[in-house]
């Protein structure tokens, strides 16, 4: 089981080396959203008794923790198809759980930094929410676990980097916009709400938003995220073997 | 030490290996010689756990590579055909990560890494980022990395491809030194000189089959000792002789100019497969 530490440690070393660049690139899109939607348009809009800026920040937290956690898939792809570093793991005496766990944690770590960054950007705009609420962090933890596991699993079965990019455009980007990040799902038609109920990000943004406002959270959302995460992680472990050609 | 029987590998409709069997005893320097696409890498990738075999049986130091895969992996080090170092990390970090993956205790790991860095002559570069190293240095580092967990078997997949002659000889010396320390060496190559110079035994691999296994001397002796190359039409025809006298007699009887040379492994390969290694 110790192998996960080696896998995770490698990702941390790489993260450390790229940290300044990564922070810079991670802050661009949230900053643009905050300026375009929150600042320019949000002055007059209130949703559910909060300014639009206050509504938007938890949405961005949910969205960024998803996209950054999912981003570990691209990293694995580059190291698999381009650098062949994945072979070093395949030839090592570590089991599939260790590998999947190490990479999943690496994705979650990236998500964590992205969240901290958004909180700091929010401070710039004078928004402080209930970041001391453990349920806020638990929802982020589960959300990043879901998408990091999903990414690790998919990275094991895709055949090229282009496939990976396609998954991001067709799965992650639509979810990022429709998963309750920029507007409440209650504004959509009922049939759309019913579909989006099965999208993990909807639960994550709902939970993260409620927790950050200090409002009561819905336990089923947490259970849904935990269950989906566990299923995706199990899938990732099974798929590690498929990467052997 | 290395044992496999009837290894087969199919990629869809392509048969990369069509039933290869081999026994390599402890401490031997063994070379797997064959042209591009013969199945050399596929064999190594199967033995080291990177690729699944379609059928067959294989053991490394007595450990079954599928049923006992973690133990089997501890027995061997792999120097893959494409360099797969972490280019963004330093020399030391690359070696250290390998040690962590193989669960070498911290104190032992640091000692071993410094020993290996001296061994490959990269001690003064331990803090350098890998992407800044030369091709030869990266090769040596890849070899050192495969040794961090002190394997009893070292697999090298075309370790000198793309290196110039001087650096190639340096790598040869390094691999020879590793064998002298008791490690069993299994090297693949499509360079005749490499197999001839280094190996105690050679297998000829062609289209997924082993055509012959023997010492280089014995494989060569099957053809003769001396060879004469004649230009006939647009081709070169080679005639083989047991002794130098026979060869000179043959050329004395003819008008054209000849080149007399010693028989090499290329001749042996050509005679058995009808094609050149390269
Ligand atoms: N991943 C793969 N998918 C499909 N065919 C492959 C794959 N890897 C190797 N092959 C095929 O298997 C054969 C043997 O390849 P390989 O073992 O790499 O040869 P060598 O190392 O001797 O040059 C070749 O025909 C090659 O095209
Ligand atoms: Mg090859």
Coordinates of C-alpha atoms and ligand atoms in Angstrom, one line a residue:
Chain A
X1 CA 0.0 0.0 0.0
X2 CA 3.0 2.3 0.5
X3 CA 3.3 2.8 -3.2
X4 CA 0.6 5.6 -3.2
X5 CA 3.1 7.7 -1.2
X6 CA 5.7 7.5 -3.9
X7 CA 3.2 8.3 -6.7
X8 CA 1.8 11.2 -4.7
X9 CA 5.2 12.4 -3.7
X10 CA 6.2 12.6 -7.4
X11 CA 3.2 14.7 -8.2
X12 CA 3.9 17.0 -5.3
X13 CA 7.5 17.6 -6.5
X14 CA 6.2 18.5 -9.9
X15 CA 3.5 20.7 -8.4
X16 CA 6.2 22.5 -6.4
X17 CA 8.3 23.1 -9.5
X18 CA 5.4 24.6 -11.4
X19 CA 3.7 26.3 -8.5
X20 CA 4.1 30.0 -9.5
X21 CA 3.1 29.4 -13.1
X22 CA 0.2 27.2 -12.0
X23 CA -1.2 29.8 -9.5
X24 CA -1.0 32.5 -12.2
X25 CA -2.8 30.4 -14.8
X26 CA -5.3 29.1 -12.2
X27 CA -6.3 32.7 -11.3
X28 CA -7.1 34.0 -14.8
X29 CA -10.5 32.5 -15.4
X30 CA -12.0 32.9 -11.9
X31 CA -10.8 36.5 -12.0
X32 CA -12.5 37.1 -15.3
X33 CA -15.8 35.5 -14.1
X34 CA -15.7 37.7 -11.0
X35 CA -15.1 40.8 -13.0
X36 CA -17.5 40.1 -15.8
X37 CA -20.4 38.5 -13.9
X38 CA -19.9 39.4 -10.3
X39 CA -18.6 43.0 -10.4
X40 CA -19.9 44.4 -13.7
X41 CA -23.3 42.8 -13.8
X42 CA -23.9 41.7 -10.2
X43 CA -24.3 45.0 -8.5
X44 CA -28.0 45.1 -9.0
X45 CA -28.8 41.4 -9.0
X46 CA -29.6 39.5 -5.9
X47 CA -30.3 35.8 -5.7
X48 CA -31.9 34.0 -2.8
X49 CA -31.1 37.1 -0.6
X50 CA -27.5 37.3 -1.5
X51 CA -25.6 39.6 -3.9
X52 CA -24.7 37.9 -7.1
X53 CA -21.0 38.1 -6.1
X54 CA -21.7 36.1 -3.0
X55 CA -23.7 33.7 -5.0
X56 CA -21.0 33.3 -7.6
X57 CA -18.0 32.6 -5.4
X58 CA -19.3 29.3 -4.0
X59 CA -20.2 28.4 -7.6
X60 CA -16.7 29.1 -8.8
X61 CA -15.3 27.1 -5.9
X62 CA -17.4 24.1 -7.0
X63 CA -16.5 24.6 -10.6
X64 CA -12.8 25.1 -10.1
X65 CA -12.4 22.2 -7.7
X66 CA -14.0 20.1 -10.4
X67 CA -12.0 21.3 -13.3
X68 CA -8.7 21.3 -11.4
X69 CA -9.3 17.8 -10.0
X70 CA -10.2 16.5 -13.4
X71 CA -7.1 18.2 -14.8
X72 CA -5.0 15.4 -13.3
X73 CA -6.2 13.3 -16.2
X74 CA -4.4 15.5 -18.7
X75 CA -1.2 15.3 -16.6
X76 CA -1.4 11.5 -16.5
X77 CA -1.9 11.5 -20.3
X78 CA 1.1 13.6 -21.0
X79 CA 3.3 11.5 -18.8
X80 CA 1.8 8.3 -20.3
X81 CA 1.8 9.1 -24.0
X82 CA 4.5 11.7 -24.3
X83 CA 7.1 11.1 -21.6
X84 CA 6.3 7.4 -21.0
X85 CA 6.8 8.0 -17.2
X86 CA 3.8 5.8 -16.6
X87 CA 6.0 2.8 -17.5
X88 CA 8.1 3.5 -14.5
X89 CA 5.0 3.0 -12.3
X90 CA 3.9 -0.1 -14.3
X91 CA 7.3 -1.7 -13.8
X92 CA 7.4 -1.0 -10.1
X93 CA 6.1 -3.4 -7.5
X94 CA 3.0 -1.3 -6.5
X95 CA -0.6 -2.4 -6.8
X96 CA -3.3 -0.8 -8.7
X97 CA -5.0 0.8 -5.6
X98 CA -1.7 2.5 -4.7
X99 CA -1.4 4.0 -8.1
X100 CA -5.0 5.2 -8.4
X101 CA -4.9 6.5 -4.8
X102 CA -1.7 8.5 -5.4
X103 CA -2.9 10.1 -8.5
X104 CA -6.4 10.8 -7.1
X105 CA -4.9 12.6 -4.1
X106 CA -2.7 14.6 -6.5
X107 CA -5.8 15.8 -8.3
X108 CA -7.5 16.7 -5.1
X109 CA -4.4 18.6 -3.9
X110 CA -4.6 20.7 -7.1
X111 CA -8.3 21.3 -6.5
X112 CA -7.5 22.5 -2.9
X113 CA -5.1 25.1 -4.2
X114 CA -7.6 26.3 -6.7
X115 CA -10.2 26.8 -4.0
X116 CA -7.9 28.7 -1.7
X117 CA -7.1 31.0 -4.7
X118 CA -10.7 31.7 -5.3
X119 CA -11.3 32.5 -1.6
X120 CA -8.4 35.0 -1.8
X121 CA -9.7 36.5 -5.0
X122 CA -13.1 36.8 -3.3
X123 CA -11.4 38.8 -0.5
X124 CA -10.1 41.2 -3.1
X125 CA -13.7 42.0 -4.0
X126 CA -14.6 42.2 -0.3
X127 CA -16.6 39.0 -0.1
X128 CA -16.1 36.8 3.0
X129 CA -18.2 33.7 3.5
X130 CA -18.4 31.0 6.2
X131 CA -15.1 29.4 5.3
X132 CA -14.8 28.1 8.9
X133 CA -17.7 25.7 8.2
X134 CA -16.3 22.1 8.1
X135 CA -19.2 21.2 5.8
X136 CA -17.9 23.7 3.2
X137 CA -14.6 21.8 3.1
X138 CA -16.2 18.4 3.3
X139 CA -18.2 19.2 0.1
X140 CA -15.0 20.4 -1.7
X141 CA -13.2 17.3 -0.6
X142 CA -16.0 15.0 -1.9
X143 CA -16.4 17.0 -5.1
X144 CA -12.7 16.9 -5.9
X145 CA -12.6 13.2 -5.0
X146 CA -15.4 12.5 -7.5
X147 CA -13.7 14.3 -10.4
X148 CA -10.2 13.3 -9.6
X149 CA -11.1 9.6 -9.5
X150 CA -13.1 10.0 -12.7
X151 CA -10.1 11.6 -14.4
X152 CA -7.7 8.9 -13.2
X153 CA -10.0 6.1 -14.5
X154 CA -10.6 7.8 -17.9
X155 CA -6.9 8.5 -18.3
X156 CA -6.3 4.7 -18.0
X157 CA -8.6 3.9 -20.9
X158 CA -8.2 6.8 -23.4
X159 CA -6.0 6.0 -26.3
X160 CA -4.6 9.4 -27.0
X161 CA -4.3 12.9 -25.7
X162 CA -6.9 14.1 -28.2
X163 CA -9.5 11.8 -26.7
X164 CA -8.7 13.2 -23.3
X165 CA -9.3 16.8 -24.6
X166 CA -12.6 15.7 -26.1
X167 CA -13.8 14.3 -22.8
X168 CA -13.1 17.7 -21.2
X169 CA -15.0 19.6 -23.9
X170 CA -18.0 17.3 -23.9
X171 CA -18.3 16.4 -20.3
X172 CA -16.6 18.8 -18.0
X173 CA -17.2 22.2 -19.7
X174 CA -21.1 21.7 -20.1
X175 CA -21.2 20.6 -16.5
X176 CA -19.2 23.6 -15.4
X177 CA -21.8 25.9 -16.8
X178 CA -25.0 24.0 -16.0
X179 CA -24.1 22.5 -12.6
X180 CA -25.6 25.3 -10.6
X181 CA -22.5 27.4 -10.7
X182 CA -23.7 30.6 -12.3
X183 CA -27.4 30.5 -11.7
X184 CA -29.7 28.5 -9.4
X185 CA -31.0 25.3 -11.0
X186 CA -34.5 26.3 -9.9
X187 CA -34.6 28.7 -12.8
X188 CA -34.5 25.8 -15.2
X189 CA -37.5 23.8 -16.4
X190 CA -38.4 20.8 -14.3
X191 CA -37.2 18.2 -16.8
X192 CA -33.8 19.8 -17.0
X193 CA -33.6 19.9 -13.2
X194 CA -34.4 16.2 -13.1
X195 CA -31.5 15.5 -15.4
X196 CA -29.1 17.7 -13.6
X197 CA -30.0 16.0 -10.3
X198 CA -27.8 13.2 -11.5
X199 CA -24.9 15.5 -12.2
X200 CA -22.5 15.4 -9.3
X201 CA -21.5 19.1 -9.7
X202 CA -25.1 20.2 -9.0
X203 CA -24.9 18.6 -5.6
X204 CA -21.5 20.0 -5.0
X205 CA -22.5 23.6 -5.8
X206 CA -25.6 23.3 -3.8
X207 CA -23.8 21.9 -0.8
X208 CA -20.8 24.3 -1.1
X209 CA -23.1 27.3 -1.4
X210 CA -25.4 26.4 1.5
X211 CA -22.4 25.7 3.7
X212 CA -20.6 28.9 2.8
X213 CA -23.8 30.9 3.7
X214 CA -24.0 29.0 7.0
X215 CA -27.3 27.6 6.0
X216 CA -28.4 24.0 6.7
X217 CA -26.9 21.5 4.2
X218 CA -28.6 18.6 2.6
X219 CA -27.2 15.3 3.7
X220 CA -28.4 13.4 0.6
X221 CA -26.1 15.6 -1.5
X222 CA -23.1 14.6 0.5
X223 CA -24.1 10.9 0.3
X224 CA -24.6 11.2 -3.4
X225 CA -21.1 12.7 -3.8
X226 CA -19.5 10.1 -1.5
X227 CA -21.2 7.3 -3.4
X228 CA -20.3 8.6 -6.8
X229 CA -16.7 9.2 -5.7
X230 CA -16.4 5.6 -4.3
X231 CA -17.8 4.2 -7.6
X232 CA -15.5 6.2 -9.8
X233 CA -12.5 5.3 -7.6
X234 CA -13.3 1.7 -7.8
X235 CA -13.6 2.0 -11.6
X236 CA -10.2 3.8 -11.7
X237 CA -8.6 0.9 -9.8
X238 CA -10.0 -1.6 -12.2
X239 CA -8.9 0.4 -15.2
X240 CA -5.2 0.6 -14.2
X241 CA -4.8 -2.9 -15.6
X242 CA -6.4 -1.9 -18.8
X243 CA -3.6 0.5 -19.5
X244 CA -1.2 -2.5 -20.0
X245 CA -1.4 -3.0 -23.8
Chain B
X1 CA 17.2 -16.8 -13.7
X2 CA 15.1 -15.8 -16.7
X3 CA 12.8 -18.5 -18.0
X4 CA 10.0 -18.2 -20.5
X5 CA 8.1 -20.7 -22.5
X6 CA 5.8 -20.3 -25.6
X7 CA 5.3 -16.6 -25.1
X8 CA 2.8 -15.3 -27.6
X9 CA 1.5 -11.8 -28.1
X10 CA -1.1 -10.6 -30.5
X11 CA -2.0 -7.0 -31.1
X12 CA -5.3 -7.3 -32.8
X13 CA -4.4 -9.2 -36.0
X14 CA -0.7 -8.6 -35.6
X15 CA 1.3 -11.4 -34.1
X16 CA 4.2 -9.7 -32.4
X17 CA 5.5 -12.9 -30.7
X18 CA 4.7 -16.4 -32.0
X19 CA 5.8 -18.7 -29.2
X20 CA 9.3 -17.8 -27.9
X21 CA 11.0 -19.9 -25.2
X22 CA 14.3 -19.2 -23.5
X23 CA 16.4 -20.0 -20.4
X24 CA 19.0 -17.5 -19.3
X25 CA 21.2 -18.7 -16.4
X26 CA 22.3 -16.6 -13.5
X27 CA 25.1 -14.1 -14.3
X28 CA 24.9 -14.5 -18.0
X29 CA 25.2 -11.7 -20.5
X30 CA 22.5 -12.5 -23.0
X31 CA 21.7 -10.6 -26.2
X32 CA 18.5 -10.6 -28.2
X33 CA 19.3 -9.7 -31.7
X34 CA 16.8 -8.9 -34.4
X35 CA 15.6 -6.3 -36.9
X36 CA 13.1 -3.6 -36.1
X37 CA 9.7 -5.1 -35.5
X38 CA 11.0 -8.5 -34.6
X39 CA 9.4 -8.4 -31.2
X40 CA 12.3 -7.5 -28.9
X41 CA 10.6 -4.8 -27.0
X42 CA 7.4 -6.8 -26.8
X43 CA 9.3 -9.6 -25.0
X44 CA 10.9 -7.2 -22.6
X45 CA 7.7 -5.3 -21.9
X46 CA 5.9 -8.6 -21.1
X47 CA 8.7 -9.8 -18.8
X48 CA 8.7 -6.5 -16.9
X49 CA 4.9 -6.2 -16.5
X50 CA 4.2 -3.3 -19.0
X51 CA 2.4 -5.5 -21.5
X52 CA 0.1 -8.5 -21.0
X53 CA 1.0 -11.7 -22.8
X54 CA -1.6 -13.5 -24.9
X55 CA -0.4 -16.9 -23.8
X56 CA 2.7 -18.5 -22.3
X57 CA 4.6 -18.8 -19.0
X58 CA 7.4 -16.7 -17.6
X59 CA 9.5 -16.7 -14.4
X60 CA 12.1 -14.2 -13.2
X61 CA 14.3 -15.7 -10.5
X62 CA 11.6 -18.3 -9.9
X63 CA 8.7 -15.8 -9.5
X64 CA 5.9 -16.2 -11.9
X65 CA 5.4 -12.8 -13.7
X66 CA 1.6 -12.8 -13.4
X67 CA 0.8 -14.9 -10.3
X68 CA 3.6 -13.3 -8.3
X69 CA 4.0 -10.1 -10.2
X70 CA 5.1 -7.8 -7.4
X71 CA 7.9 -10.2 -6.4
X72 CA 8.9 -10.8 -10.0
X73 CA 9.2 -7.0 -10.5
X74 CA 11.5 -6.7 -7.6
X75 CA 13.9 -9.1 -9.3
X76 CA 14.5 -7.0 -12.4
X77 CA 15.4 -3.5 -13.5
X78 CA 14.3 -2.1 -16.8
X79 CA 16.1 0.3 -19.1
X80 CA 13.4 1.0 -21.7
X81 CA 13.9 1.8 -25.3
X82 CA 12.5 5.3 -25.0
X83 CA 14.0 7.3 -22.1
X84 CA 11.3 7.8 -19.6
X85 CA 12.9 10.0 -17.0
X86 CA 11.0 12.8 -15.3
X87 CA 12.5 15.6 -17.3
X88 CA 11.3 18.3 -14.9
X89 CA 12.9 16.7 -11.8
X90 CA 16.5 16.5 -10.8
X91 CA 18.9 13.6 -11.3
X92 CA 18.7 12.9 -7.6
X93 CA 14.9 13.1 -7.4
X94 CA 14.5 10.7 -10.3
X95 CA 16.7 8.1 -8.5
X96 CA 15.0 8.7 -5.2
X97 CA 11.5 8.3 -6.6
X98 CA 12.5 4.9 -8.0
X99 CA 13.8 3.9 -4.6
X100 CA 10.5 5.0 -3.0
X101 CA 8.5 3.0 -5.5
X102 CA 10.6 -0.1 -4.6
X103 CA 10.3 0.7 -0.9
X104 CA 14.0 1.0 -0.2
X105 CA 14.4 2.3 3.3
X106 CA 15.5 6.0 3.4
X107 CA 19.1 5.5 4.8
X108 CA 19.9 2.7 2.4
X109 CA 18.4 4.6 -0.5
X110 CA 20.6 7.7 0.0
X111 CA 23.7 5.5 0.2
X112 CA 22.8 3.5 -2.8
X113 CA 22.0 6.6 -4.9
X114 CA 25.3 8.3 -4.1
X115 CA 27.2 5.1 -4.9
X116 CA 25.4 4.8 -8.3
X117 CA 26.0 8.5 -9.1
X118 CA 29.7 7.9 -8.6
X119 CA 29.5 4.7 -10.6
X120 CA 28.0 6.4 -13.7
X121 CA 30.1 9.5 -13.3
X122 CA 27.2 11.9 -12.6
X123 CA 27.9 12.7 -9.0
X124 CA 28.5 16.4 -9.8
X125 CA 25.2 16.6 -11.6
X126 CA 22.9 15.3 -8.9
X127 CA 21.1 18.6 -8.5
X128 CA 20.6 19.2 -12.3
X129 CA 17.2 19.0 -13.9
X130 CA 17.1 16.0 -16.2
X131 CA 16.1 18.0 -19.3
X132 CA 19.4 19.8 -19.2
X133 CA 21.5 16.6 -19.5
X134 CA 23.0 15.3 -22.7
X135 CA 21.7 12.1 -24.4
X136 CA 24.5 10.0 -23.1
X137 CA 24.0 11.3 -19.5
X138 CA 20.3 10.5 -19.7
X139 CA 21.1 7.0 -20.8
X140 CA 23.5 6.4 -18.0
X141 CA 21.0 7.9 -15.6
X142 CA 18.3 5.5 -16.9
X143 CA 20.6 2.6 -16.3
X144 CA 21.5 3.8 -12.8
X145 CA 17.8 4.2 -12.0
X146 CA 17.2 0.6 -12.9
X147 CA 19.8 -0.4 -10.4
X148 CA 18.6 1.6 -7.3
X149 CA 16.7 -1.5 -6.0
X150 CA 19.7 -3.8 -6.6
X151 CA 17.9 -6.1 -9.1
X152 CA 19.4 -9.5 -9.9
X153 CA 18.4 -9.1 -13.6
X154 CA 18.9 -6.1 -15.7
X155 CA 16.8 -5.7 -18.9
X156 CA 18.1 -3.2 -21.5
X157 CA 16.1 -2.4 -24.6
X158 CA 18.4 -1.0 -27.3
X159 CA 20.5 1.0 -24.8
X160 CA 22.8 2.6 -27.3
X161 CA 20.4 3.6 -30.1
X162 CA 21.1 7.1 -31.3
X163 CA 24.4 7.5 -29.4
X164 CA 27.6 8.3 -31.1
X165 CA 30.5 5.7 -31.1
X166 CA 32.4 7.1 -28.2
X167 CA 29.5 7.3 -25.9
X168 CA 28.3 3.9 -27.0
X169 CA 31.6 2.3 -25.9
X170 CA 31.2 4.0 -22.5
X171 CA 27.8 2.5 -22.1
X172 CA 29.1 -0.9 -23.1
X173 CA 31.8 -0.6 -20.4
X174 CA 29.2 0.3 -17.9
X175 CA 27.0 -2.6 -18.7
X176 CA 29.9 -5.0 -18.6
X177 CA 30.9 -3.7 -15.2
X178 CA 27.3 -4.3 -14.0
X179 CA 27.5 -7.9 -15.2
X180 CA 30.8 -8.4 -13.4
X181 CA 29.1 -7.5 -10.2
X182 CA 26.9 -10.6 -10.7
X183 CA 23.8 -9.2 -12.4
X184 CA 22.2 -11.2 -15.1
X185 CA 22.0 -9.0 -18.3
X186 CA 19.4 -9.3 -21.0
X187 CA 20.0 -6.8 -23.7
X188 CA 18.1 -6.3 -27.0
X189 CA 19.9 -4.7 -30.0
X190 CA 19.9 -4.5 -33.7
X191 CA 23.6 -3.7 -33.7
X192 CA 25.7 -6.6 -34.7
X193 CA 28.9 -5.3 -33.0
X194 CA 27.0 -4.8 -29.8
X195 CA 25.9 -8.4 -29.5
X196 CA 29.2 -9.7 -30.8
X197 CA 31.3 -7.6 -28.4
X198 CA 29.2 -8.0 -25.3
X199 CA 27.2 -11.1 -25.2
X200 CA 28.1 -14.6 -24.0
X201 CA 25.0 -16.0 -25.8
X202 CA 22.8 -14.5 -28.5
X203 CA 19.3 -15.3 -29.7
X204 CA 18.3 -14.4 -33.2
X205 CA 14.8 -13.1 -33.3
X206 CA 12.8 -12.7 -36.5
X207 CA 9.1 -12.0 -37.0
X208 CA 8.3 -13.1 -33.5
X209 CA 10.3 -16.3 -33.5
X210 CA 13.6 -17.3 -32.1
X211 CA 15.6 -18.7 -35.0
X212 CA 18.8 -19.7 -33.2
X213 CA 20.4 -19.5 -29.7
X214 CA 24.1 -19.9 -29.2
X215 CA 27.4 -18.2 -28.4
X216 CA 28.4 -15.6 -31.0
X217 CA 31.5 -17.8 -31.9
X218 CA 29.4 -20.9 -32.5
X219 CA 26.8 -19.0 -34.6
X220 CA 29.6 -17.5 -36.7
X221 CA 31.4 -20.9 -37.0
X222 CA 28.2 -22.3 -38.6
X223 CA 29.0 -20.1 -41.5
X224 CA 32.7 -20.4 -41.7
X225 CA 35.6 -18.1 -40.6
X226 CA 36.4 -16.1 -43.7
X227 CA 34.1 -14.4 -46.2
X228 CA 34.6 -12.9 -49.6
X229 CA 32.2 -10.3 -50.9
X230 CA 31.8 -10.1 -54.7
X231 CA 29.8 -7.6 -56.6
X232 CA 27.5 -9.5 -58.9
X233 CA 25.3 -7.4 -61.1
X234 CA 23.7 -5.0 -58.7
X235 CA 24.0 -7.1 -55.6
X236 CA 26.8 -8.3 -53.3
X237 CA 27.3 -12.1 -53.1
X238 CA 29.2 -13.5 -50.2
X239 CA 31.1 -16.8 -50.2
X240 CA 32.2 -18.4 -46.9
X241 CA 35.3 -20.4 -46.1
X242 CA 36.6 -22.5 -43.2
X243 CA 40.2 -21.3 -43.6
X244 CA 42.0 -18.3 -45.0
X245 CA 43.9 -20.6 -47.5
X246 CA 40.6 -21.7 -49.1
X247 CA 39.5 -18.1 -49.4
X248 CA 42.7 -17.0 -51.1
X249 CA 42.7 -20.0 -53.5
X250 CA 39.1 -19.0 -54.5
X251 CA 40.1 -15.4 -55.2
X252 CA 43.3 -16.4 -57.0
X253 CA 41.2 -18.4 -59.5
X254 CA 39.3 -15.3 -60.5
X255 CA 40.0 -12.0 -62.2
X256 CA 37.9 -9.5 -60.3
X257 CA 38.9 -7.8 -57.1
X258 CA 37.7 -9.2 -53.9
X259 CA 37.4 -8.1 -50.3
X260 CA 38.4 -10.7 -47.8
X261 CA 37.1 -10.3 -44.2
X262 CA 36.1 -12.3 -41.1
X263 CA 32.6 -13.8 -40.9
X264 CA 30.4 -11.9 -38.4
X265 CA 27.0 -12.3 -36.8
X266 CA 25.4 -10.5 -39.6
X267 CA 26.4 -13.3 -42.0
X268 CA 25.0 -15.9 -39.6
X269 CA 21.7 -13.9 -39.3
X270 CA 21.5 -13.5 -43.0
X271 CA 22.1 -17.2 -43.7
X272 CA 19.4 -18.2 -41.2
X273 CA 16.7 -15.7 -42.1
X274 CA 17.5 -14.5 -45.6
X275 CA 17.6 -10.9 -44.4
X276 CA 19.9 -8.4 -42.7
X277 CA 19.5 -7.3 -39.1
X278 CA 19.4 -3.7 -40.1
Ligands
LIG1 N1 1.2 -1.3 -28.8 C1 1.2 -1.9 -30.0 N2 0.1 -2.0 -30.8 C2 0.1 -2.7 -31.9 N3 1.2 -3.3 -32.5 C3 2.3 -3.2 -31.8 C4 2.4 -2.5 -30.5 N4 3.7 -2.7 -30.1 C5 4.3 -3.4 -31.0 N5 3.5 -3.7 -32.0 C6 4.0 -4.5 -33.2 O1 4.6 -5.7 -32.7 C7 5.7 -6.0 -33.5 C8 6.9 -6.1 -32.7 O2 7.2 -4.9 -32.1 P1 8.5 -4.6 -31.1 O3 8.4 -5.6 -30.1 O4 8.4 -3.2 -30.7 O5 9.7 -4.9 -32.1 P2 11.2 -4.5 -31.9 O6 11.4 -4.0 -30.5 O7 12.0 -5.8 -32.1 O8 11.6 -3.5 -32.9 C9 5.8 -4.9 -34.6 O9 5.2 -5.4 -35.8 C10 5.0 -3.8 -34.0 O10 4.4 -3.0 -35.0
LIG2 MG1 12.1 -2.2 -29.8

